Coordinates of C-alpha atoms and ligand atoms in Angstrom, one line a residue:
X1 CA 111.9 44.0 -28.8
X2 CA 110.8 46.9 -27.2
X3 CA 107.6 46.7 -25.4
X4 CA 105.7 49.2 -28.0
X5 CA 106.5 47.1 -30.8
X6 CA 105.7 44.1 -29.0
X7 CA 102.2 45.8 -28.5
X8 CA 102.0 46.7 -32.0
X9 CA 102.9 43.2 -33.2
X10 CA 100.5 41.9 -30.9
X11 CA 97.9 44.3 -32.4
X12 CA 98.6 43.8 -36.0
X13 CA 100.7 40.7 -36.5
X14 CA 100.1 40.6 -40.3
X15 CA 101.4 44.1 -41.0
X16 CA 104.7 43.9 -42.4
X17 CA 104.6 47.2 -44.8
X18 CA 105.7 50.7 -43.5
X19 CA 104.5 54.1 -44.0
X20 CA 107.7 54.7 -45.7
X21 CA 106.4 52.3 -48.5
X22 CA 103.1 53.8 -48.4
X23 CA 104.8 57.0 -49.7
X24 CA 106.7 55.5 -52.3
X25 CA 103.6 53.5 -53.5
X26 CA 101.0 56.5 -53.8
X27 CA 103.5 59.2 -54.7
X28 CA 102.5 62.9 -55.2
X29 CA 100.4 62.9 -58.7
X30 CA 102.2 64.0 -61.5
X31 CA 100.5 67.1 -62.1
X32 CA 101.4 70.7 -62.5
X33 CA 101.7 72.9 -59.5
X34 CA 98.3 74.8 -59.8
X35 CA 96.5 71.5 -60.5
X36 CA 93.5 70.9 -57.9
X37 CA 93.0 67.2 -56.5
X38 CA 89.4 66.9 -54.6
X39 CA 87.5 64.1 -54.2
X40 CA 83.6 63.5 -53.3
X41 CA 83.4 61.1 -50.2
X42 CA 80.0 60.0 -49.7
X43 CA 78.7 57.5 -47.1
X44 CA 76.5 54.7 -49.0
X45 CA 73.6 55.3 -46.4
X46 CA 71.1 56.3 -48.9
X47 CA 70.2 58.7 -52.0
X48 CA 72.3 61.3 -53.2
X49 CA 71.4 64.4 -51.3
X50 CA 70.7 67.6 -53.0
X51 CA 73.8 69.1 -50.9
X52 CA 76.4 66.1 -52.0
X53 CA 75.5 67.1 -55.7
X54 CA 76.2 70.6 -55.2
X55 CA 79.6 69.6 -53.0
X56 CA 80.5 67.2 -55.9
X57 CA 79.6 69.5 -58.9
X58 CA 81.9 72.4 -57.4
X59 CA 84.8 69.5 -56.2
X60 CA 84.8 68.4 -59.9
X61 CA 84.7 71.6 -61.3
X62 CA 87.6 72.9 -59.3
X63 CA 89.6 69.8 -60.5
X64 CA 88.7 70.2 -63.9
X65 CA 89.1 74.0 -64.5
X66 CA 92.8 73.4 -63.1
X67 CA 93.2 70.2 -65.3
X68 CA 93.4 68.5 -61.9
X69 CA 91.9 65.2 -61.0
X70 CA 88.4 64.5 -59.2
X71 CA 88.0 60.8 -57.5
X72 CA 85.2 59.1 -55.4
X73 CA 85.7 57.5 -52.5
X74 CA 83.2 55.6 -50.9
X75 CA 83.4 55.9 -46.8
X76 CA 81.9 52.9 -45.8
X77 CA 83.3 52.6 -42.4
X78 CA 80.2 52.8 -40.7
X79 CA 79.0 49.5 -41.8
X80 CA 75.7 49.3 -39.7
X81 CA 74.4 52.4 -41.2
X82 CA 74.9 51.1 -45.3
X83 CA 72.4 50.9 -47.2
X84 CA 73.5 48.0 -50.0
X85 CA 73.7 49.3 -53.6
X86 CA 73.4 52.7 -52.6
X87 CA 77.1 53.3 -53.7
X88 CA 76.6 52.1 -57.1
X89 CA 73.7 54.4 -57.2
X90 CA 75.5 57.5 -55.9
X91 CA 77.8 57.1 -58.9
X92 CA 75.0 56.5 -61.1
X93 CA 73.2 59.5 -60.2
X94 CA 76.6 61.8 -60.7
X95 CA 76.8 60.3 -64.0
X96 CA 73.4 61.3 -64.8
X97 CA 74.6 64.9 -64.3
X98 CA 77.3 64.2 -66.1
X99 CA 80.0 64.4 -63.0
X100 CA 82.5 61.8 -64.0
X101 CA 85.0 61.0 -61.5
X102 CA 88.2 60.3 -62.7
X103 CA 89.0 57.6 -60.3
X104 CA 86.3 55.6 -58.1
X105 CA 85.8 52.2 -57.2
X106 CA 84.4 51.6 -60.7
X107 CA 87.4 52.8 -62.5
X108 CA 90.3 52.8 -60.3
X109 CA 93.4 55.0 -60.6
X110 CA 96.6 54.2 -58.8
X111 CA 95.6 56.0 -55.8
X112 CA 93.2 52.8 -54.6
X113 CA 91.3 51.2 -53.2
X114 CA 88.5 53.6 -53.7
X115 CA 86.3 52.1 -50.9
X116 CA 87.4 52.5 -47.6
X117 CA 86.7 49.3 -46.1
X118 CA 88.9 48.0 -48.9
X119 CA 92.0 50.3 -47.2
X120 CA 92.4 48.4 -43.7
X121 CA 95.7 47.7 -44.6
X122 CA 96.8 51.2 -45.0
X123 CA 94.8 52.2 -42.0
X124 CA 96.4 49.4 -40.1
X125 CA 100.1 50.1 -41.4
X126 CA 100.1 53.8 -40.3
X127 CA 98.4 52.8 -37.1
X128 CA 100.8 50.1 -36.2
X129 CA 103.6 52.9 -36.5
X130 CA 101.7 55.2 -34.4
X131 CA 101.4 52.8 -31.7
X132 CA 105.5 52.1 -31.9
X133 CA 106.2 56.0 -32.1
X134 CA 103.7 56.5 -28.9
X135 CA 101.3 58.5 -31.2
X136 CA 98.5 56.2 -30.3
X137 CA 97.7 53.6 -27.7
X138 CA 94.9 51.0 -27.3
X139 CA 92.0 51.9 -25.0
X140 CA 90.2 48.9 -23.4
X141 CA 87.4 51.2 -21.4
X142 CA 83.9 49.7 -21.4
X143 CA 80.7 51.6 -21.9
X144 CA 80.3 51.8 -18.1
X145 CA 84.0 53.4 -17.4
X146 CA 83.0 56.0 -20.2
X147 CA 79.8 56.8 -18.4
X148 CA 81.7 57.0 -15.2
X149 CA 84.2 59.4 -16.4
X150 CA 81.4 61.7 -18.4
X151 CA 79.5 61.7 -14.9
X152 CA 82.7 62.6 -12.9
X153 CA 83.3 65.5 -15.5
X154 CA 79.7 66.8 -15.3
X155 CA 79.8 66.7 -11.8
X156 CA 83.3 69.0 -11.8
X157 CA 81.6 70.9 -14.9
X158 CA 85.0 70.0 -17.1
X159 CA 84.9 69.6 -20.5
X160 CA 83.6 66.1 -21.5
X161 CA 85.8 63.6 -23.3
X162 CA 88.6 61.3 -23.3
X163 CA 91.5 63.6 -22.8
X164 CA 94.5 64.4 -20.3
X165 CA 93.9 63.0 -16.8
X166 CA 90.7 61.5 -18.2
X167 CA 92.4 59.6 -20.6
X168 CA 92.7 56.5 -18.4
X169 CA 94.0 54.1 -20.6
X170 CA 97.0 56.2 -21.4
X171 CA 98.4 55.5 -18.1
X172 CA 98.3 51.7 -18.2
X173 CA 101.6 50.4 -18.2
X174 CA 103.1 48.8 -21.5
X175 CA 103.1 45.4 -19.1
X176 CA 99.6 45.9 -18.1
X177 CA 98.6 46.5 -22.3
X178 CA 100.2 43.2 -23.1
X179 CA 98.5 41.5 -20.7
X180 CA 95.0 43.0 -21.5
X181 CA 95.7 42.3 -25.1
X182 CA 97.0 38.3 -24.4
X183 CA 93.5 38.2 -22.3
X184 CA 91.9 39.3 -25.6
X185 CA 90.1 42.2 -24.0
X186 CA 88.0 44.2 -26.3
X187 CA 89.9 47.6 -27.1
X188 CA 90.0 50.4 -29.8
X189 CA 92.8 52.6 -31.1
X190 CA 93.1 56.0 -29.7
X191 CA 95.2 59.1 -31.0
X192 CA 97.4 60.4 -28.2
X193 CA 96.9 64.0 -28.6
X194 CA 99.5 66.5 -27.3
X195 CA 97.1 69.5 -27.2
X196 CA 96.9 71.8 -24.2
X197 CA 94.0 73.3 -22.7
X198 CA 94.2 77.0 -23.7
X199 CA 96.3 76.5 -26.8
X200 CA 95.1 77.7 -30.2
X201 CA 94.9 76.5 -33.5
X202 CA 94.3 78.0 -36.8
X203 CA 92.3 76.5 -39.7
X204 CA 92.9 78.2 -42.8
X205 CA 90.0 77.9 -45.0
X206 CA 90.3 78.6 -48.9
X207 CA 86.4 79.8 -48.6
X208 CA 86.1 81.2 -44.7
X209 CA 89.5 82.7 -44.4
X210 CA 91.6 81.8 -41.0
X211 CA 89.3 80.7 -38.3
X212 CA 91.0 80.2 -34.9
X213 CA 89.8 77.4 -32.6
X214 CA 91.0 75.8 -29.1
X215 CA 93.7 73.1 -30.1
X216 CA 92.1 69.5 -30.0
X217 CA 93.1 67.8 -26.6
X218 CA 90.8 64.7 -27.1
X219 CA 92.4 61.3 -27.4
X220 CA 90.0 60.5 -30.3
X221 CA 89.2 56.8 -31.4
X222 CA 90.9 56.4 -34.4
X223 CA 90.3 52.5 -34.8
X224 CA 87.0 50.9 -33.6
X225 CA 87.0 47.4 -31.9
X226 CA 85.8 46.1 -35.6
X227 CA 89.2 47.0 -37.0
X228 CA 87.8 49.7 -39.4
X229 CA 88.9 53.6 -38.9
X230 CA 86.7 56.2 -37.9
X231 CA 86.0 59.3 -40.1
X232 CA 88.7 61.6 -38.5
X233 CA 91.5 59.3 -39.1
X234 CA 90.3 58.0 -42.2
X235 CA 90.2 61.2 -43.5
X236 CA 93.7 62.3 -42.7
X237 CA 95.2 59.0 -44.2
X238 CA 93.1 58.7 -47.3
X239 CA 93.5 62.4 -48.3
X240 CA 97.1 61.9 -47.5
X241 CA 97.8 59.0 -49.7
X242 CA 95.5 59.6 -52.3
X243 CA 97.3 62.7 -52.7
X244 CA 94.1 65.0 -52.3
X245 CA 95.4 69.0 -52.5
X246 CA 91.8 70.5 -51.8
X247 CA 89.7 68.8 -49.0
X248 CA 86.0 69.9 -50.0
X249 CA 83.3 69.0 -47.7
X250 CA 80.5 70.6 -46.1
X251 CA 80.8 73.3 -43.3
X252 CA 79.6 70.5 -40.7
X253 CA 83.1 69.5 -40.7
X254 CA 84.6 72.7 -39.6
X255 CA 84.0 71.9 -35.7
X256 CA 86.1 68.8 -36.0
X257 CA 88.9 70.4 -38.1
X258 CA 91.5 71.1 -35.1
X259 CA 91.6 67.3 -34.6
X260 CA 92.6 66.5 -38.4
X261 CA 94.9 69.6 -38.2
X262 CA 96.6 67.8 -35.1
X263 CA 96.6 64.1 -36.6
X264 CA 98.3 65.8 -40.0
X265 CA 101.2 67.6 -37.7
X266 CA 101.6 64.7 -35.4
X267 CA 102.2 62.6 -38.5
X268 CA 104.1 65.1 -40.1
X269 CA 102.1 65.4 -43.3
X270 CA 101.7 68.2 -45.5
X271 CA 97.8 69.4 -44.7
X272 CA 95.6 69.8 -47.9
X273 CA 94.0 72.9 -48.4
X274 CA 90.6 73.0 -46.9
X275 CA 87.7 74.6 -48.2
X276 CA 84.5 74.0 -46.3
X277 CA 81.2 74.5 -48.7
X278 CA 78.1 76.0 -47.4
X279 CA 75.4 73.7 -46.5
X280 CA 72.1 74.1 -48.3
X281 CA 69.5 76.0 -46.6
X282 CA 65.8 76.4 -46.8
X283 CA 63.5 78.8 -45.8
X284 CA 60.8 77.2 -43.8
X285 CA 58.2 79.8 -42.4
X286 CA 60.8 82.5 -42.7
X287 CA 63.3 80.7 -40.9
X288 CA 66.6 79.4 -42.4
X289 CA 67.2 75.5 -41.7
X290 CA 69.2 73.0 -43.2
X291 CA 67.7 71.0 -46.2
X292 CA 66.7 68.0 -44.7
X293 CA 66.6 64.3 -46.1
X294 CA 63.8 63.6 -43.7
X295 CA 61.4 66.7 -44.0
X296 CA 62.2 67.7 -47.8
X297 CA 61.3 65.8 -50.8
X298 CA 63.7 68.4 -52.9
X299 CA 66.5 67.1 -50.6
X300 CA 66.8 64.2 -52.7
X301 CA 68.2 64.4 -56.4
X302 CA 65.8 61.8 -57.0
X303 CA 63.0 64.0 -56.8
X304 CA 64.3 66.4 -59.5
X305 CA 65.2 63.2 -61.5
X306 CA 61.8 62.0 -60.9
X307 CA 60.1 64.7 -62.1
X308 CA 61.8 65.5 -64.9
X309 CA 63.9 68.7 -64.4
X310 CA 66.1 69.0 -66.9
X311 CA 69.8 68.2 -66.0
X312 CA 71.2 71.3 -67.7
X313 CA 69.1 73.5 -65.7
X314 CA 69.6 71.8 -62.4
X315 CA 73.4 72.2 -62.8
X316 CA 72.9 75.8 -63.8
X317 CA 71.1 76.4 -60.6
X318 CA 73.7 75.0 -58.5
X319 CA 76.2 76.8 -60.3
X320 CA 74.2 80.4 -59.3
X321 CA 74.3 78.8 -55.5
X322 CA 78.0 78.1 -55.9
X323 CA 79.5 81.5 -57.1
X324 CA 77.8 84.8 -56.4
X325 CA 78.9 86.3 -59.7
X326 CA 77.7 83.5 -61.7
X327 CA 74.2 84.9 -62.8
X328 CA 75.9 88.1 -63.9
X329 CA 78.4 86.1 -66.2
X330 CA 75.3 84.0 -67.2
X331 CA 73.2 87.3 -68.3
X332 CA 76.7 88.3 -70.4
X333 CA 77.1 85.0 -71.9
X334 CA 73.7 83.7 -72.3
X335 CA 74.6 81.0 -75.2
X336 CA 77.8 79.5 -73.4
X337 CA 78.6 76.4 -71.6
X338 CA 77.7 76.8 -67.9
X339 CA 81.2 75.3 -67.3
X340 CA 83.2 77.9 -69.2
X341 CA 82.4 79.9 -66.0
X342 CA 85.8 79.6 -63.6
X343 CA 84.4 79.3 -60.2
X344 CA 86.3 80.8 -57.3
X345 CA 86.3 79.8 -53.8
X346 CA 86.6 83.3 -52.3
X347 CA 83.2 83.8 -54.2
X348 CA 81.2 81.5 -52.5
X349 CA 78.6 82.0 -49.8
X350 CA 79.7 81.3 -46.0
X351 CA 76.8 81.1 -44.3
X352 CA 74.6 78.6 -45.7
X353 CA 73.2 78.6 -49.5
X354 CA 69.3 79.2 -49.5
X355 CA 67.7 76.6 -52.0
X356 CA 65.0 78.3 -53.7
X357 CA 62.5 75.8 -55.7
X358 CA 61.1 78.7 -57.5
X359 CA 64.4 79.4 -59.1
X360 CA 65.2 75.7 -60.3
X361 CA 61.7 76.2 -61.8
X362 CA 62.1 79.0 -63.9
X363 CA 65.7 78.2 -64.7
X364 CA 64.3 75.1 -65.9
X365 CA 61.6 76.4 -68.2
X366 CA 64.2 78.9 -69.6
X367 CA 66.5 75.6 -70.2
X368 CA 63.5 73.9 -71.8
X369 CA 62.2 76.4 -73.6
X370 CA 65.8 77.1 -75.5
X371 CA 66.1 73.6 -76.4
X372 CA 65.8 72.3 -80.1
X373 CA 62.6 70.2 -80.6
X374 CA 65.4 67.4 -81.5
X375 CA 67.1 67.9 -77.9
X376 CA 63.9 68.2 -76.3
X377 CA 62.6 65.1 -77.8
X378 CA 65.5 63.1 -77.1
X379 CA 65.6 64.0 -73.7
X380 CA 62.2 63.5 -72.9
X381 CA 62.4 60.3 -74.4
X382 CA 65.2 59.4 -71.9
X383 CA 63.3 60.6 -69.1
X384 CA 60.1 58.8 -70.3
X385 CA 62.0 55.6 -70.6
X386 CA 63.1 55.6 -66.9
X387 CA 60.2 57.3 -65.2
X388 CA 57.1 57.5 -67.5
X389 CA 56.1 54.7 -69.8
X390 CA 52.9 56.3 -70.8
X391 CA 54.6 59.3 -72.1
X392 CA 56.9 56.7 -74.0
X393 CA 54.6 55.3 -75.9
X394 CA 53.2 58.7 -77.0
X395 CA 56.8 60.0 -78.2
X396 CA 57.3 56.6 -79.7
X397 CA 54.0 56.2 -81.3
X398 CA 54.5 59.0 -83.7
X399 CA 57.9 60.8 -83.3
X400 CA 57.4 63.3 -85.9
X401 CA 53.8 64.3 -84.4
X402 CA 55.2 64.4 -81.1
X403 CA 58.0 66.4 -82.4
X404 CA 55.7 68.8 -84.1
X405 CA 53.7 69.6 -80.9
X406 CA 56.4 70.2 -78.8
X407 CA 58.0 72.4 -81.4
X408 CA 54.9 74.9 -81.0
X409 CA 56.5 78.3 -80.5
X410 CA 59.8 76.7 -80.0
X411 CA 63.0 77.3 -82.3
X412 CA 62.3 81.2 -82.6
X413 CA 63.7 84.4 -81.5
X414 CA 61.7 84.4 -78.1
X415 CA 60.7 80.6 -77.5
X416 CA 57.5 79.8 -75.1
X417 CA 58.1 78.2 -71.8
X418 CA 55.3 76.3 -71.5
X419 CA 57.2 73.2 -69.8
X420 CA 59.1 73.1 -66.7
X421 CA 60.0 69.5 -66.6
X422 CA 59.5 66.6 -68.7
X423 CA 56.6 65.3 -66.4
X424 CA 54.8 68.4 -67.7
X425 CA 54.6 67.1 -71.0
X426 CA 51.7 64.9 -70.9
X427 CA 49.3 66.6 -69.1
X428 CA 50.0 69.6 -71.6
X429 CA 50.0 68.1 -74.7
X430 CA 47.6 64.7 -73.9
X431 CA 44.4 66.2 -75.8
X432 CA 46.5 66.2 -79.3
X433 CA 46.0 62.4 -79.2
X434 CA 42.5 60.8 -79.6
X435 CA 42.7 58.2 -77.1
X436 CA 42.9 61.4 -74.3
X437 CA 40.9 63.6 -76.1
X438 CA 37.7 61.6 -76.2
X439 CA 38.0 61.0 -72.5
X440 CA 38.6 64.6 -71.8
X441 CA 35.9 65.6 -73.9
X442 CA 33.3 64.0 -71.8
X443 CA 34.2 66.2 -68.8
X444 CA 34.1 69.5 -70.9
X445 CA 31.7 72.0 -69.4
X446 CA 30.6 75.0 -71.8
X447 CA 30.0 78.7 -70.2
X448 CA 26.7 78.2 -68.9
X449 CA 25.8 82.1 -70.3
X450 CA 25.4 80.4 -73.7
X451 CA 22.8 78.1 -74.7
X452 CA 23.3 74.8 -76.0
X453 CA 21.7 75.2 -79.1
X454 CA 23.7 78.5 -79.6
X455 CA 26.7 76.6 -79.2
X456 CA 25.8 73.9 -81.6
X457 CA 25.1 76.5 -84.1
X458 CA 28.3 78.5 -83.8
X459 CA 30.2 75.2 -83.7
X460 CA 28.8 74.2 -87.0
X461 CA 29.1 77.4 -88.7
X462 CA 33.0 77.2 -87.7
X463 CA 33.3 73.6 -88.9
X464 CA 32.0 74.8 -92.3
X465 CA 34.2 77.9 -92.7
X466 CA 37.3 77.8 -91.0
X467 CA 40.7 77.7 -93.3
X468 CA 44.2 76.4 -91.6
X469 CA 45.5 77.4 -95.0
X470 CA 45.9 81.0 -94.2
X471 CA 48.4 82.3 -92.1
X472 CA 47.8 82.8 -88.6
X473 CA 46.9 86.8 -88.8
X474 CA 44.2 85.7 -91.6
X475 CA 43.0 82.5 -89.9
X476 CA 42.3 84.7 -86.8
X477 CA 40.6 87.4 -88.9
X478 CA 38.4 84.6 -90.2
X479 CA 37.4 83.5 -86.5
X480 CA 37.0 87.1 -85.6
X481 CA 34.5 87.7 -88.4
X482 CA 32.6 84.9 -87.2
X483 CA 32.5 85.7 -84.0
X484 CA 31.3 89.4 -84.4
X485 CA 28.7 88.0 -86.7
X486 CA 27.5 86.0 -83.9
X487 CA 27.0 89.0 -81.8
X488 CA 30.5 88.3 -79.8
X489 CA 32.6 91.7 -78.6
X490 CA 35.6 92.3 -80.1
X491 CA 37.5 93.0 -76.8
X492 CA 36.5 91.9 -73.3
X493 CA 36.6 95.3 -72.3
X494 CA 34.1 96.2 -74.7
X495 CA 31.9 93.7 -73.8
X496 CA 32.1 94.3 -69.8
X497 CA 31.1 98.1 -70.6
X498 CA 28.5 97.2 -72.5
X499 CA 27.2 93.7 -71.7
X500 CA 23.6 94.1 -72.9
X501 CA 25.0 95.0 -76.9
X502 CA 27.0 91.8 -77.1
X503 CA 26.7 88.0 -76.2
X504 CA 30.2 87.7 -75.2
X505 CA 33.3 88.6 -76.3
X506 CA 35.8 86.9 -78.9
X507 CA 37.8 85.3 -76.1
X508 CA 34.7 83.2 -75.0
X509 CA 33.7 82.4 -78.7
X510 CA 37.6 81.1 -78.9
X511 CA 37.0 79.3 -75.7
X512 CA 34.1 77.5 -77.2
X513 CA 36.3 76.4 -80.1
X514 CA 39.2 75.3 -78.0
X515 CA 37.0 73.2 -75.6
X516 CA 35.3 71.4 -78.4
X517 CA 38.6 70.6 -80.2
X518 CA 41.0 70.2 -77.3
X519 CA 38.6 69.6 -74.6
X520 CA 40.6 72.2 -72.6
X521 CA 40.7 75.8 -71.9
X522 CA 44.2 76.6 -72.3
X523 CA 46.4 75.0 -74.7
X524 CA 49.5 75.6 -76.3
X525 CA 49.1 78.4 -79.5
X526 CA 46.1 77.5 -81.0
X527 CA 46.4 77.9 -84.2
X528 CA 49.5 75.7 -84.3
X529 CA 47.3 73.4 -82.4
X530 CA 44.7 73.2 -85.1
X531 CA 47.1 73.0 -88.0
X532 CA 48.8 70.1 -86.3
X533 CA 45.6 68.4 -85.6
X534 CA 44.5 68.9 -89.4
X535 CA 41.2 69.5 -90.9
X536 CA 39.6 66.4 -90.9
X537 CA 40.5 65.8 -87.2
X538 CA 39.2 69.3 -86.2
X539 CA 36.0 68.5 -88.0
X540 CA 35.6 65.1 -86.6
X541 CA 36.2 66.4 -83.1
X542 CA 33.6 69.5 -83.5
X543 CA 30.7 67.0 -84.7
X544 CA 31.6 64.9 -81.9
X545 CA 31.2 67.8 -79.4
X546 CA 28.0 68.6 -81.4
X547 CA 26.8 65.0 -80.8
X548 CA 27.8 65.3 -77.1
X549 CA 25.9 68.2 -76.6
X550 CA 22.7 67.0 -78.3
X551 CA 22.7 64.0 -76.2
X552 CA 23.6 65.6 -72.8
Ligands
LIG601 N1 81.8 60.6 -45.8 C1 81.8 62.2 -45.2 C2 80.5 62.5 -45.5 O1 79.6 61.8 -45.7 C3 82.5 62.9 -46.1 C4 83.0 63.9 -45.5 C5 84.1 64.5 -46.6 O2 84.0 64.7 -47.6 O3 85.3 64.5 -46.0 O4 79.9 63.3 -44.7

């Protein structure tokens, strides 16, 4: 056995398979030539970041629009940072948005395992061959030794890192390596870079075009002392054997692409197409910065789920971030499924997509306004079951009553956009339920310009005269007549011009009625509200208000 084989055997005594066998086990996927295979590769270190949802949405769409495959690979090689259970939660969150990986650790395909820590055999098989071929070597340098190297480089003002003459363990003889291994000294495995200073490499990025870089020269660690691979190595091996055609990932990986390109090259593997997506940015006091998990609530997808932003609205918003021509298409195709739109790599922004919460809100209002009452109710109930039990009770207590309320000015040509998110529902409609109305009524304050007795008189008169069987126009005319008789001006302007001639204007008259019957100054369409409450309840509430006024 030659020395390199002996070293490889000492390090991986149990690895008997070969890279060739892996090539056969994980063949090119049986897909048409233009089908794209993408993946989402989250680390299980916490909640789903809004930027990751964006990346996975776009990756998924690219795969789907070409009849390709989208899979999820859990990148759990940094076990210190792992948060137990977050991998499951990540998939759950994707599913909530309808992003269904074709393959994942929950639903394995032929290219698994789909969790990196379970792919050791594959990494070790590749590394064993790299050791034999001289493409990798064990490094026994301690922290102190690495520090020494760094200090020396700082003093000489040269590039820091483990490379060329600074890569001490490159120069160990095979005998020295064997001895150290036999002595059970700690080691990592490093890639042996063939890069030279001043050489260039070009990253061909589907979004950014060609980017020229100095070639990698670093002998980066590919396997840590715990036997797990580093990101750089795992990415290359996994995307090769999982037959990813397009590596869709955040632009923060652009600077390390030369490392990946060199590993692909040394292993003689076909490079995937690289697509580095824009990072999601935020405007903070006029400066752009990365949306940050630490600082920004909206960096977490959970924020939007908990508040009850409609899923469709959020996805639609992310599509506007993905391609600059999406909005134009949307205007031309307002009723189409957003996924009828074909994404294009060349239409992605290059320098960070600015996250605009106001736009999320306005799209959400639009989406919620356009839902049918049944759809709205079902989704509100789904939301409430997870996040808002009070709302759930309200909905379930009388489904039809709830539907009639949220259907006010819905299902019509130009629906009203009262709701931005499902958590708005209860604060907007609670007064329609007695248990809220009676509490709210205690806090009602009428305009102080009107005397209590006048309000009582006005309310009594309305109570004895209103008719909800009329259509809205006639109902309104009835109210107007009562108001004018009581000395209110027909228009606010009229009153402000001649304040001595009137007691107030009709808006103020209506406000008194609204406060009495709804305990709020603003409500969905008042006529509809009154009709849904029904004559009896309206009278009950007016009487209640009169009693309150008398006792205060
Ligand atoms: N695990 C890496 C991350 O979470 C994935 C990058 C990639 O998609 O390759 O950033």
